[in-house]
C-alpha cells in the first residue's frame, strides 16, 4: 500500500481532517468550491441564516425529533438502556432533509437558481426535490440506470415533486457513477447551479458543510439524554455509508472522550465474500469524488463496486472525516451483514413497533450487541436515521 | 531539458493528439502512435483508463471502459512507452492519468519509472494547483514535466498556476468535460490571450477541438492544440475494421488521413 506511506497531502490543512479530505477536482471546479466555501462560512456566521434554517427545521421538518427509550428492546438485549434518536420522524422520513434544507437555503443565498444532486436509492433525490419545490428552484437528479430500474417508485416521487431524473449509463450505472455525472454537469453549468451533495463526502468544503448541517442530530440528542438521564451515553451507534447521519450524531460527542462512538458499515454478504460496502474495514486510502479517503478498489487503483442490501450504504467510499476518526481511533468502525440487518428490522418492528430503514437496521443490530455487553446503568444511543417504508419490498423479498 | 521541453522550444509542431491506451488493444495503440509521430505532432497524450473519469465526456469515457475491459493498467502503459522508444520514435510522450492510479502506484515510483520508460510529461486532471504540489516537486526532481491546467473560471488563480508551470500550460477551452464542441464563446480567446501573456511557458488549448478549422483558429491564441475526443471517436468508428486483419491497413490509412486533415498546411 504505497499510498499510505507516501504523503500526498499538500500544505492546505484547513481542507483536511488529518491527511484526509482535500480538493481533488479538475481546475474547472476550483473557483466554484472557493465561492461555496466563502458562501458557507458567511452563512454560518450570519445569525439570520441560522435562524431561518432553524425555522424550517422546526416548522417544516418537525424538529426536534424525539428521543425514544426502547424499553422492550432493552429488555430483549438484557444490558444497557437503549435510546433511539428518531430521525425517521423527519419530513421525508430520514435525516437527509436536515442537510438538504441547509444547502438549499445556502444555494438561495448565493443566488443559484437550480439544484442538482446524485442519488442511489432515491432518498437524497427525494429530499433534494422536496426542498427545490419548497424554495422554487429548478431540480435535476442524477441516478444510475440500474437504480432507476430498481427504484421506480422513488423516481416517480421525484418527478411528482417537479424534478427531472437523469438516468446515468456510464460505469457501473449506480450511485458512484451518478456522482461522477453530477460533478460533470455542475462544471458545465457552474454559474447558476448548486450541487447539493447528500453525504459527508466530496471535495472540501462539502464534508465539513454536511457535518455542520447534520450536527443538529447530536446537539439535540446530547441535550435530550442529559435531561432524561442526567448523564452522557456510554455508547453512540450509527450506520456509515458516506457517513452523514453518523457524523451528525457523533459531532457533539467527539469532545466527550468517555463516550464511545461506533460506526457500522455494511458487510453485505460477509466481509470475506468481497460483496460488501465496508470501505474502512476492507478498503484502502485513495482519491475519488474529490476527496482523499478510504475506498474499495483493486490493486491498480480502479474503484470496485460495493454491495449492500441497503441502497443507502451501497457506496464504495466513505467521508474523509470518518477515515480520520478511524485512523485516530476516536471512533470504532465495524460491519454488519445483510442478514443481520434484516433480523434487526424484524426485531425493532416486533419490540418497539418501529419499522427502521435497512441502513439504520445495521446500527440497531450493533447497538443491541453492545447493550448486551454493557451494565444496566449504561446507556446506548442508536441513531435511527430513517424509516423503512421505502424498503418494505426488499425486506419482503429477503424474508420471503 | 527533456524531449517535451526541447520540442516546445523548437516550435516545429503544434498538434497534441490524445489517445486512450488499449482501445482497441495495446499493440494497436503502438501502431497509432507510430502514425501520429510520422504525421508530425508536438507530443502525444497517452490516456490511462480509470473507473471514474470525472473530467471526461462520453467519447473518452466509453474508450476508457473498453480499455478497462481489456484490463489495461498503468504499468502496461509505461511498458508501452518503452516499446515506442524501442521502435525508434522520438516524439514526446505525456502520461494522462487520474490521481487514484497514480497514488496507488506511488508518486515517487511513478515519476522515476515514467522517465525510465520514455515519458516526458504527465497530466493528472483531478490534481489542481494546490493538490499537485507533491507531484510537481517529484516531477521536477525526476525530469518529468507535470502539466498544469487552467480554466476560464480560474480567474485570479491563473497567475499562481502559470508561475509554477512545467512544460506547457493546458488551457481548458470552456466549461464542462472533454468532448467535441461546435462553437466556442468569444471569451475563450480573451482567456487564451490572458494566459499566454502571463505564462512563462508555452500554452496549449484543449477540450472540444474537433477539426482543422478550430485548430487554425486557436493557433492565433495558443502555441499548441490538443485533439482528444475527435480522434478517439474516429478510432471508435474504425474499431470493427481495425479488428479485421483484412481491413486493418485501410483503417489505419483512414486514421492517418484524419490526422493529416487536422493539420493546417
XYZ file of C-alpha atoms in Angstrom:
665
model
C 0.000 0.000 0.000
C 2.282 2.705 -1.264
C -0.411 5.359 -0.793
C -0.347 5.000 2.961
C 3.378 5.511 3.296
C 3.611 8.386 0.878
C 2.458 11.786 1.956
C 0.103 13.029 -0.720
C -1.319 15.845 1.333
C -0.181 19.328 0.430
C 0.015 22.330 2.731
C -3.697 23.194 2.811
C -4.584 21.663 6.146
C -7.786 23.643 6.528
C -9.135 21.480 3.698
C -8.460 18.302 5.605
C -9.216 16.057 8.537
C -5.673 14.915 9.276
C -4.420 13.782 5.866
C -7.920 13.020 4.583
C -10.240 15.187 2.542
C -8.791 17.850 0.274
C -9.955 19.078 -3.093
C -9.095 16.544 -5.789
C -11.162 18.030 -8.597
C -10.472 19.411 -12.067
C -9.348 23.038 -12.159
C -12.698 23.969 -13.767
C -14.392 23.284 -10.408
C -11.921 25.016 -8.099
C -13.316 28.527 -8.034
C -16.837 27.186 -7.544
C -15.595 25.381 -4.421
C -13.817 28.506 -3.240
C -17.037 30.513 -3.733
C -19.022 27.797 -1.978
C -16.661 27.827 0.982
C -16.930 31.600 1.248
C -20.728 31.402 0.959
C -20.925 28.694 3.604
C -18.583 30.460 6.031
C -20.511 33.698 5.580
C -23.842 31.990 6.141
C -22.716 30.182 9.271
C -21.522 33.396 10.876
C -24.760 35.175 9.983
C -27.352 34.779 12.765
C -30.222 35.399 10.335
C -29.185 32.398 8.214
C -29.089 30.104 11.235
C -32.431 31.483 12.366
C -34.016 30.798 9.002
C -32.611 27.261 8.933
C -33.936 26.603 12.449
C -37.313 27.901 11.373
C -37.573 25.398 8.518
C -36.150 22.521 10.576
C -38.794 23.178 13.217
C -41.854 24.191 11.235
C -41.321 22.140 8.085
C -39.394 19.029 9.104
C -40.770 18.772 12.625
C -37.601 19.105 14.702
C -36.553 18.440 17.347
C -37.020 14.751 16.665
C -37.929 12.532 19.609
C -35.500 10.553 21.735
C -37.287 7.279 22.426
C -36.382 4.941 25.266
C -36.656 1.476 23.684
C -37.950 -0.371 26.733
C -38.781 -3.739 25.217
C -35.638 -3.770 23.052
C -33.634 -3.017 26.213
C -35.273 -5.968 27.981
C -34.560 -8.158 24.957
C -30.859 -7.206 24.934
C -30.608 -7.537 28.706
C -27.882 -4.972 29.385
C -27.609 -1.236 28.910
C -30.626 1.002 28.382
C -31.174 1.612 24.664
C -32.281 5.008 23.384
C -33.256 5.752 19.787
C -32.724 9.148 18.179
C -35.744 9.305 15.908
C -34.509 10.844 12.651
C -37.115 8.627 10.962
C -39.731 11.101 12.178
C -38.384 13.894 9.961
C -40.342 15.102 6.953
C -39.483 12.751 4.010
C -38.583 10.043 6.532
C -34.880 10.426 7.205
C -32.063 12.713 8.361
C -31.323 13.674 4.730
C -33.700 16.645 4.931
C -31.523 18.415 7.572
C -28.716 18.789 5.075
C -30.967 19.377 2.074
C -32.658 22.314 3.830
C -29.306 23.770 4.867
C -27.721 23.541 1.438
C -30.841 24.738 -0.403
C -31.012 27.842 1.791
C -27.328 28.416 1.074
C -27.983 27.985 -2.663
C -30.702 30.651 -2.493
C -28.445 32.941 -0.504
C -25.742 32.531 -3.157
C -28.230 33.425 -5.895
C -28.325 29.989 -7.526
C -31.497 29.031 -9.386
C -31.019 25.312 -9.848
C -30.192 22.350 -7.623
C -28.553 19.186 -8.863
C -27.920 16.067 -6.806
C -26.845 12.452 -7.059
C -28.936 9.706 -5.558
C -28.598 5.964 -5.012
C -31.915 4.544 -3.889
C -33.570 7.908 -4.267
C -33.776 9.123 -0.650
C -31.424 12.055 -1.110
C -33.001 12.695 -4.510
C -36.411 12.928 -2.880
C -35.069 15.220 -0.130
C -33.467 17.483 -2.747
C -36.561 17.520 -4.964
C -38.567 18.380 -1.843
C -36.509 21.427 -0.894
C -36.332 22.511 -4.541
C -40.133 22.537 -4.629
C -40.276 24.297 -1.271
C -37.972 27.121 -2.361
C -38.998 27.276 -6.024
C -35.694 26.100 -7.508
C -35.149 24.004 -10.648
C -34.036 20.499 -9.862
C -32.197 17.761 -11.716
C -31.363 14.420 -10.082
C -28.691 12.030 -11.370
C -29.389 8.379 -10.742
C -27.634 5.272 -12.054
C -29.629 3.455 -14.707
C -29.585 0.295 -12.580
C -31.011 2.202 -9.606
C -33.665 3.840 -11.795
C -34.874 0.356 -12.697
C -34.775 -0.871 -9.076
C -36.425 2.213 -7.560
C -39.235 3.117 -9.953
C -41.396 4.469 -7.147
C -38.803 6.924 -5.887
C -38.201 8.074 -9.459
C -41.904 8.795 -9.702
C -41.848 10.587 -6.325
C -39.068 12.884 -7.507
C -40.893 13.612 -10.742
C -44.070 14.293 -8.821
C -42.107 16.865 -6.817
C -41.179 18.552 -10.085
C -37.626 17.248 -10.507
C -36.104 15.833 -13.680
C -34.457 12.450 -13.143
C -31.473 11.761 -15.407
C -30.537 8.068 -15.764
C -26.745 7.625 -15.774
C -25.490 4.991 -18.187
C -21.745 5.115 -17.526
C -19.528 2.816 -15.436
C -21.389 0.584 -13.001
C -24.604 2.625 -13.506
C -25.057 3.132 -9.760
C -24.532 5.861 -7.128
C -20.782 6.201 -7.758
C -21.398 6.976 -11.420
C -24.374 9.220 -10.659
C -21.977 11.266 -8.506
C -19.458 11.479 -11.376
C -22.203 12.673 -13.710
C -23.497 15.274 -11.241
C -19.926 16.595 -10.890
C -19.642 16.783 -14.685
C -22.946 18.624 -15.023
C -22.039 21.012 -12.243
C -18.876 22.031 -14.088
C -20.869 22.692 -17.251
C -23.443 24.965 -15.537
C -21.403 26.286 -12.687
C -22.720 29.876 -12.814
C -26.306 29.229 -11.772
C -26.253 25.669 -10.452
C -25.722 24.462 -6.894
C -24.564 20.884 -6.390
C -26.336 19.585 -3.291
C -24.229 16.616 -2.122
C -26.197 14.271 0.111
C -23.499 12.651 2.194
C -20.418 13.720 4.133
C -18.288 13.139 1.042
C -16.828 15.135 -1.846
C -14.240 17.906 -2.067
C -13.801 20.459 0.718
C -15.999 22.151 1.967
C -18.716 19.527 1.386
C -17.769 17.036 4.134
C -17.484 19.872 6.639
C -20.703 21.531 5.466
C -22.735 18.319 5.586
C -21.414 17.677 9.098
C -22.461 21.138 10.247
C -25.951 20.723 8.781
C -26.299 17.272 10.383
C -24.796 18.338 13.711
C -28.325 19.181 14.898
C -28.884 15.427 15.455
C -26.256 15.138 18.191
C -26.859 18.589 19.623
C -30.466 17.621 20.276
C -29.645 14.068 21.368
C -26.979 15.195 23.825
C -29.322 17.693 25.450
C -32.224 15.225 25.461
C -30.317 12.401 27.109
C -28.744 14.703 29.711
C -32.212 15.904 30.592
C -33.658 12.388 30.812
C -30.773 10.513 32.423
C -28.614 13.295 33.774
C -25.547 11.704 32.178
C -23.970 11.127 28.806
C -24.491 7.906 26.845
C -21.879 5.167 27.231
C -22.036 4.405 23.512
C -23.338 6.126 20.390
C -24.011 3.959 17.326
C -24.745 4.913 13.711
C -24.599 3.290 10.299
C -21.993 4.534 7.820
C -22.269 4.634 4.040
C -20.859 8.007 3.034
C -21.404 8.791 6.702
C -23.692 11.822 7.020
C -26.025 10.566 9.749
C -23.053 9.128 11.631
C -21.019 12.336 11.556
C -24.199 14.182 12.568
C -24.821 12.035 15.625
C -21.097 11.922 16.559
C -20.328 15.639 16.151
C -21.417 16.943 19.576
C -19.926 13.905 21.357
C -16.455 13.997 19.765
C -15.036 16.031 22.654
C -16.694 13.839 25.299
C -13.819 11.380 25.416
C -15.696 8.974 27.728
C -18.449 8.459 25.142
C -17.593 5.515 22.919
C -18.543 6.044 19.272
C -19.298 3.225 16.832
C -19.717 3.448 13.068
C -21.374 0.488 11.372
C -20.553 -0.258 7.744
C -22.410 -2.693 5.522
C -20.772 -6.129 5.493
C -23.201 -7.193 2.758
C -22.979 -10.947 2.214
C -19.956 -11.026 4.546
C -16.581 -9.255 4.692
C -14.770 -12.293 3.297
C -17.045 -12.607 0.242
C -15.946 -9.402 -1.479
C -19.644 -8.460 -1.690
C -19.824 -5.650 0.845
C -19.596 -1.876 1.220
C -17.102 -1.747 4.094
C -14.549 0.769 2.802
C -12.967 1.373 6.222
C -12.823 -2.286 7.236
C -11.706 -3.604 3.858
C -10.740 -0.687 1.620
C -7.587 1.323 1.153
C -6.797 5.029 1.044
C -7.294 6.640 -2.341
C -8.862 9.505 -4.267
C -12.393 9.599 -5.663
C -15.157 12.181 -5.845
C -12.775 14.964 -4.915
C -11.539 13.511 -1.623
C -8.670 11.519 -0.202
C -10.325 8.831 1.891
C -10.876 5.078 2.064
C -12.280 3.271 -0.984
C -12.957 -0.218 -2.223
C -10.513 -0.626 -5.085
C -8.367 -3.164 -6.857
C -4.563 -3.275 -6.758
C -4.358 -0.869 -9.703
C -6.473 1.797 -8.042
C -9.639 1.102 -10.046
C -12.690 1.597 -7.853
C -14.649 -1.628 -7.374
C -18.423 -1.951 -6.919
C -19.912 -2.065 -3.432
C -22.684 -4.371 -2.288
C -25.307 -3.937 0.398
C -28.962 -4.877 0.706
C -29.391 -1.287 1.831
C -29.091 1.077 -1.114
C -28.071 3.976 1.135
C -24.928 2.141 2.274
C -24.121 0.805 -1.190
C -21.208 3.186 -1.849
C -17.552 2.148 -2.348
C -16.171 5.025 -0.270
C -16.628 6.910 2.979
C -16.436 10.533 4.100
C -12.903 11.787 4.880
C -13.641 12.670 8.499
C -14.585 9.045 9.145
C -11.284 7.973 7.582
C -9.588 10.337 10.029
C -11.624 9.193 13.054
C -10.840 5.614 12.045
C -7.103 6.283 11.914
C -7.036 8.214 15.196
C -9.127 5.505 16.837
C -11.663 8.002 18.207
C -14.440 6.028 16.514
C -14.578 2.245 16.312
C -15.773 1.041 12.894
C -17.328 -2.345 12.467
C -19.596 -4.019 9.918
C -22.970 -5.789 9.955
C -24.234 -8.178 7.261
C -27.387 -8.013 5.126
C -28.778 -10.942 7.094
C -28.175 -9.313 10.470
C -29.747 -6.074 9.251
C -32.883 -7.939 8.188
C -33.005 -9.596 11.625
C -32.709 -6.173 13.227
C -35.619 -4.860 11.143
C -37.823 -7.680 12.434
C -36.592 -7.171 15.975
C -37.318 -3.450 16.083
C -40.720 -3.910 14.445
C -41.728 -6.522 16.987
C -40.279 -4.977 20.150
C -40.944 -1.295 19.525
C -43.442 -1.053 16.687
C -40.911 0.873 14.583
C -40.014 -0.096 11.019
C -36.414 1.116 10.526
C -34.752 1.801 7.186
C -32.390 -1.014 6.177
C -29.490 1.432 6.630
C -30.485 2.189 10.222
C -31.109 -1.503 10.905
C -27.326 -2.028 10.676
C -26.914 0.353 13.634
C -29.772 -1.298 15.532
C -28.057 -4.694 15.264
C -24.722 -3.381 16.504
C -26.437 -1.336 19.251
C -28.160 -4.440 20.601
C -24.854 -6.375 20.655
C -23.206 -3.505 22.538
C -26.072 -3.144 25.015
C -25.681 -6.837 25.835
C -22.043 -6.318 26.787
C -22.756 -3.289 28.964
C -24.143 -2.952 32.510
C -27.716 -1.934 33.284
C -26.684 1.600 34.316
C -25.030 2.156 30.905
C -26.769 3.972 28.062
C -26.562 3.037 24.385
C -27.774 5.694 21.953
C -28.621 4.471 18.451
C -29.254 6.875 15.619
C -32.386 5.680 13.863
C -31.553 7.581 10.691
C -34.638 6.740 8.637
C -37.896 4.880 8.409
C -38.236 1.643 6.477
C -41.350 2.193 4.381
C -39.147 2.551 1.298
C -37.626 -0.879 1.988
C -40.774 -2.934 2.525
C -40.454 -4.647 -0.842
C -36.772 -5.540 -0.292
C -37.467 -6.796 3.229
C -40.410 -8.821 1.951
C -38.214 -10.435 -0.674
C -35.427 -11.160 1.834
C -37.837 -12.790 4.270
C -39.887 -14.488 1.572
C 15.708 19.527 -20.818
C 13.505 16.582 -21.746
C 12.081 15.788 -25.206
C 8.919 17.799 -24.489
C 10.727 20.959 -23.479
C 13.012 20.577 -26.488
C 10.084 20.184 -28.863
C 8.307 23.186 -27.353
C 11.412 25.279 -27.815
C 11.837 24.240 -31.463
C 8.216 25.254 -32.193
C 8.242 22.953 -35.207
C 4.933 21.294 -34.361
C 1.698 22.348 -32.667
C -0.676 19.376 -32.607
C -1.038 17.293 -29.405
C -3.252 14.269 -30.011
C -4.755 12.310 -27.121
C -5.490 8.608 -27.392
C -6.782 6.065 -24.874
C -4.244 3.292 -24.379
C -5.596 -0.171 -25.014
C -8.503 0.946 -27.200
C -8.785 -1.372 -29.034
C -5.584 -3.018 -27.668
C -2.065 -2.004 -26.716
C -0.462 -3.303 -29.936
C -2.839 -1.154 -31.960
C -2.119 1.825 -29.709
C 1.565 1.330 -30.513
C 0.687 1.332 -34.220
C -1.398 4.510 -33.848
C 1.441 6.234 -32.009
C 3.728 5.453 -34.943
C 1.264 7.008 -37.373
C 0.860 10.126 -35.221
C 4.629 10.500 -34.939
C 5.074 10.095 -38.684
C 2.491 12.775 -39.387
C 4.361 15.214 -37.179
C 2.958 16.146 -33.799
C 4.304 18.181 -30.900
C 3.598 15.450 -28.342
C 1.195 12.572 -27.710
C -1.008 12.267 -24.631
C -1.432 8.638 -23.634
C -4.602 8.100 -21.600
C -4.619 5.577 -18.755
C -8.129 4.166 -18.277
C -9.850 4.859 -14.931
C -13.116 3.637 -13.446
C -14.323 7.169 -12.629
C -13.124 9.705 -15.200
C -14.919 12.849 -13.956
C -13.212 15.268 -16.324
C -14.138 13.285 -19.434
C -17.131 13.425 -21.723
C -18.967 10.407 -23.181
C -16.491 9.605 -26.003
C -13.407 9.231 -23.797
C -15.457 7.610 -21.008
C -16.535 4.900 -23.453
C -12.970 4.408 -24.710
C -11.808 4.072 -21.099
C -14.468 1.465 -20.399
C -13.321 -0.533 -23.426
C -9.697 -0.314 -22.279
C -10.649 -1.388 -18.755
C -12.453 -4.395 -20.207
C -9.101 -5.227 -21.817
C -7.602 -4.939 -18.296
C -5.198 -2.193 -19.299
C -3.130 -0.930 -16.354
C -0.826 1.998 -15.667
C 2.056 -0.478 -15.635
C 1.215 -1.637 -19.153
C 1.008 1.941 -20.376
C 4.504 2.538 -19.004
C 5.696 -0.588 -20.813
C 4.118 0.766 -23.976
C 6.263 3.889 -23.625
C 9.360 1.713 -23.569
C 8.252 -0.170 -26.702
C 7.588 3.098 -28.528
C 11.129 4.194 -27.762
C 12.404 0.806 -28.945
C 10.558 1.492 -32.204
C 12.878 4.463 -32.576
C 10.083 7.009 -32.130
C 11.299 10.211 -30.530
C 8.046 12.157 -30.161
C 7.440 13.488 -26.606
C 5.045 11.287 -24.628
C 2.708 12.611 -21.944
C 1.065 10.252 -19.496
C -2.573 11.211 -18.846
C -3.924 9.564 -15.675
C -6.394 10.336 -12.915
C -4.969 10.707 -9.415
C -6.006 7.398 -7.878
C -3.993 5.055 -10.133
C -1.022 7.424 -9.681
C -1.267 7.406 -5.870
C -1.814 3.678 -5.881
C 1.293 3.140 -7.972
C 3.181 5.531 -5.727
C 4.048 9.051 -6.874
C 7.756 8.759 -6.210
C 7.973 5.439 -8.024
C 5.830 6.661 -10.914
C 7.827 9.767 -11.811
C 11.028 7.738 -11.993
C 9.529 4.815 -13.873
C 7.789 7.161 -16.298
C 11.071 8.834 -17.189
C 12.819 5.465 -17.423
C 10.102 4.262 -19.805
C 10.452 7.206 -22.143
C 7.787 9.606 -20.889
C 8.416 13.319 -20.754
C 5.352 14.702 -19.035
C 2.284 13.831 -17.008
C -1.219 15.294 -16.744
C -3.405 14.439 -13.755
C -6.730 16.190 -14.407
C -8.053 15.857 -10.858
C -4.963 17.323 -9.201
C -5.469 21.087 -9.174
C -2.651 23.508 -8.360
C -2.860 23.171 -4.570
C -3.067 19.384 -4.576
C -0.308 18.866 -7.134
C 2.494 20.343 -5.010
C 3.955 16.934 -4.016
C 3.761 15.588 -7.594
C 5.267 18.724 -9.119
C 8.172 18.588 -6.677
C 8.860 14.941 -7.502
C 8.347 15.563 -11.219
C 10.967 18.287 -11.402
C 13.421 16.138 -9.441
C 12.944 13.262 -11.896
C 12.799 15.357 -15.074
C 9.106 14.688 -15.780
C 7.089 17.808 -16.656
C 3.892 17.972 -14.598
C 1.466 19.829 -16.853
C -0.925 22.239 -15.134
C -4.414 23.052 -16.347
C -6.115 26.430 -16.268
C -9.806 27.021 -16.907
C -11.898 30.018 -17.967
C -13.145 30.062 -14.361
C -9.625 30.155 -12.907
C -9.641 33.997 -12.698
C -7.067 35.175 -10.150
C -5.701 31.643 -9.860
C -4.132 31.872 -13.334
C -1.098 33.798 -12.067
C -0.207 31.221 -9.409
C -0.783 28.301 -11.747
C 1.359 29.582 -14.620
C 4.127 30.806 -12.327
C 4.976 27.238 -11.393
C 4.073 25.645 -14.739
C 6.270 22.930 -16.194
C 6.428 22.143 -19.937
C 3.327 23.964 -21.157
C 0.098 25.261 -19.655
C -3.004 23.351 -20.700
C -5.880 25.808 -21.191
C -9.327 24.253 -20.897
C -11.339 25.882 -23.692
C -14.676 26.056 -21.943
C -16.623 24.642 -19.015
C -17.748 21.046 -18.892
C -15.927 17.863 -19.774
C -13.777 16.755 -22.691
C -15.720 16.285 -25.911
C -16.362 17.947 -29.240
C -17.965 21.365 -29.359
C -19.341 23.095 -32.397
C -18.561 26.584 -31.238
C -16.701 28.450 -28.527
C -17.583 31.657 -26.753
C -15.717 34.809 -27.674
C -14.412 34.907 -24.126
C -12.314 31.832 -24.917
C -9.935 33.967 -26.991
C -9.632 36.608 -24.284
C -8.928 33.880 -21.776
C -6.263 32.297 -24.003
C -4.603 35.640 -24.661
C -4.528 36.389 -20.930
C -2.910 33.075 -20.082
C -0.416 33.433 -22.906
C 0.530 36.894 -21.705
C 1.071 35.743 -18.120
C 2.682 32.401 -18.799
C 6.456 31.933 -18.857
C 5.954 28.643 -20.745
C 4.052 27.897 -23.999
C 0.290 27.370 -23.907
C -1.952 24.700 -25.384
C -5.718 24.689 -25.751
C -7.831 21.586 -25.355
C -11.387 20.329 -24.667
C -13.716 20.422 -27.646
C -11.268 20.928 -30.517
C -12.518 18.718 -33.334
C -11.387 19.928 -36.738
C -8.901 21.853 -38.803
C -10.997 24.999 -38.561
C -10.691 25.027 -34.748
C -7.012 24.187 -34.901
C -6.245 27.029 -37.293
C -8.343 29.488 -35.354
C -6.851 28.762 -31.963
C -3.247 28.769 -33.161
C -3.611 32.564 -33.213
C -4.201 32.434 -29.463
C -2.169 29.458 -28.221
C 1.070 27.689 -29.101
C -0.429 24.230 -29.384
C -3.770 22.484 -29.749
C -4.914 19.259 -28.089
C -7.293 16.999 -30.008
C -8.733 14.168 -27.933
C -12.365 13.148 -28.288
C -12.474 13.744 -32.061
C -9.544 11.370 -32.575
C -10.821 8.835 -30.035
C -14.198 8.877 -31.779
C -12.531 8.326 -35.147
C -10.776 5.279 -33.659
C -14.096 4.099 -32.190
C -15.695 4.249 -35.639
C -12.808 2.273 -37.099
C -12.866 -0.436 -34.395
C -14.560 -3.152 -36.473
C -12.076 -2.582 -39.299
C -9.057 -2.464 -37.000
C -10.164 -5.827 -35.616
C -10.266 -7.377 -39.093
C -6.765 -8.271 -40.416
C -8.008 -7.865 -43.995
C -9.179 -4.287 -43.407
C -6.659 -3.089 -40.819
C -4.261 -1.424 -43.247
C -7.069 0.513 -44.839
C -8.440 1.587 -41.438
C -5.019 2.828 -40.316
C -4.696 4.731 -43.584
C -8.024 6.411 -42.848
C -6.792 7.345 -39.403
C -3.672 8.843 -40.957
C -5.837 10.904 -43.311
C -7.868 12.137 -40.355
C -4.748 13.332 -38.526
C -3.456 14.965 -41.706
C -6.808 16.686 -42.023
C -6.425 18.252 -38.589
C -3.204 19.957 -39.533
C -3.286 23.225 -41.334
C -0.661 23.092 -44.046
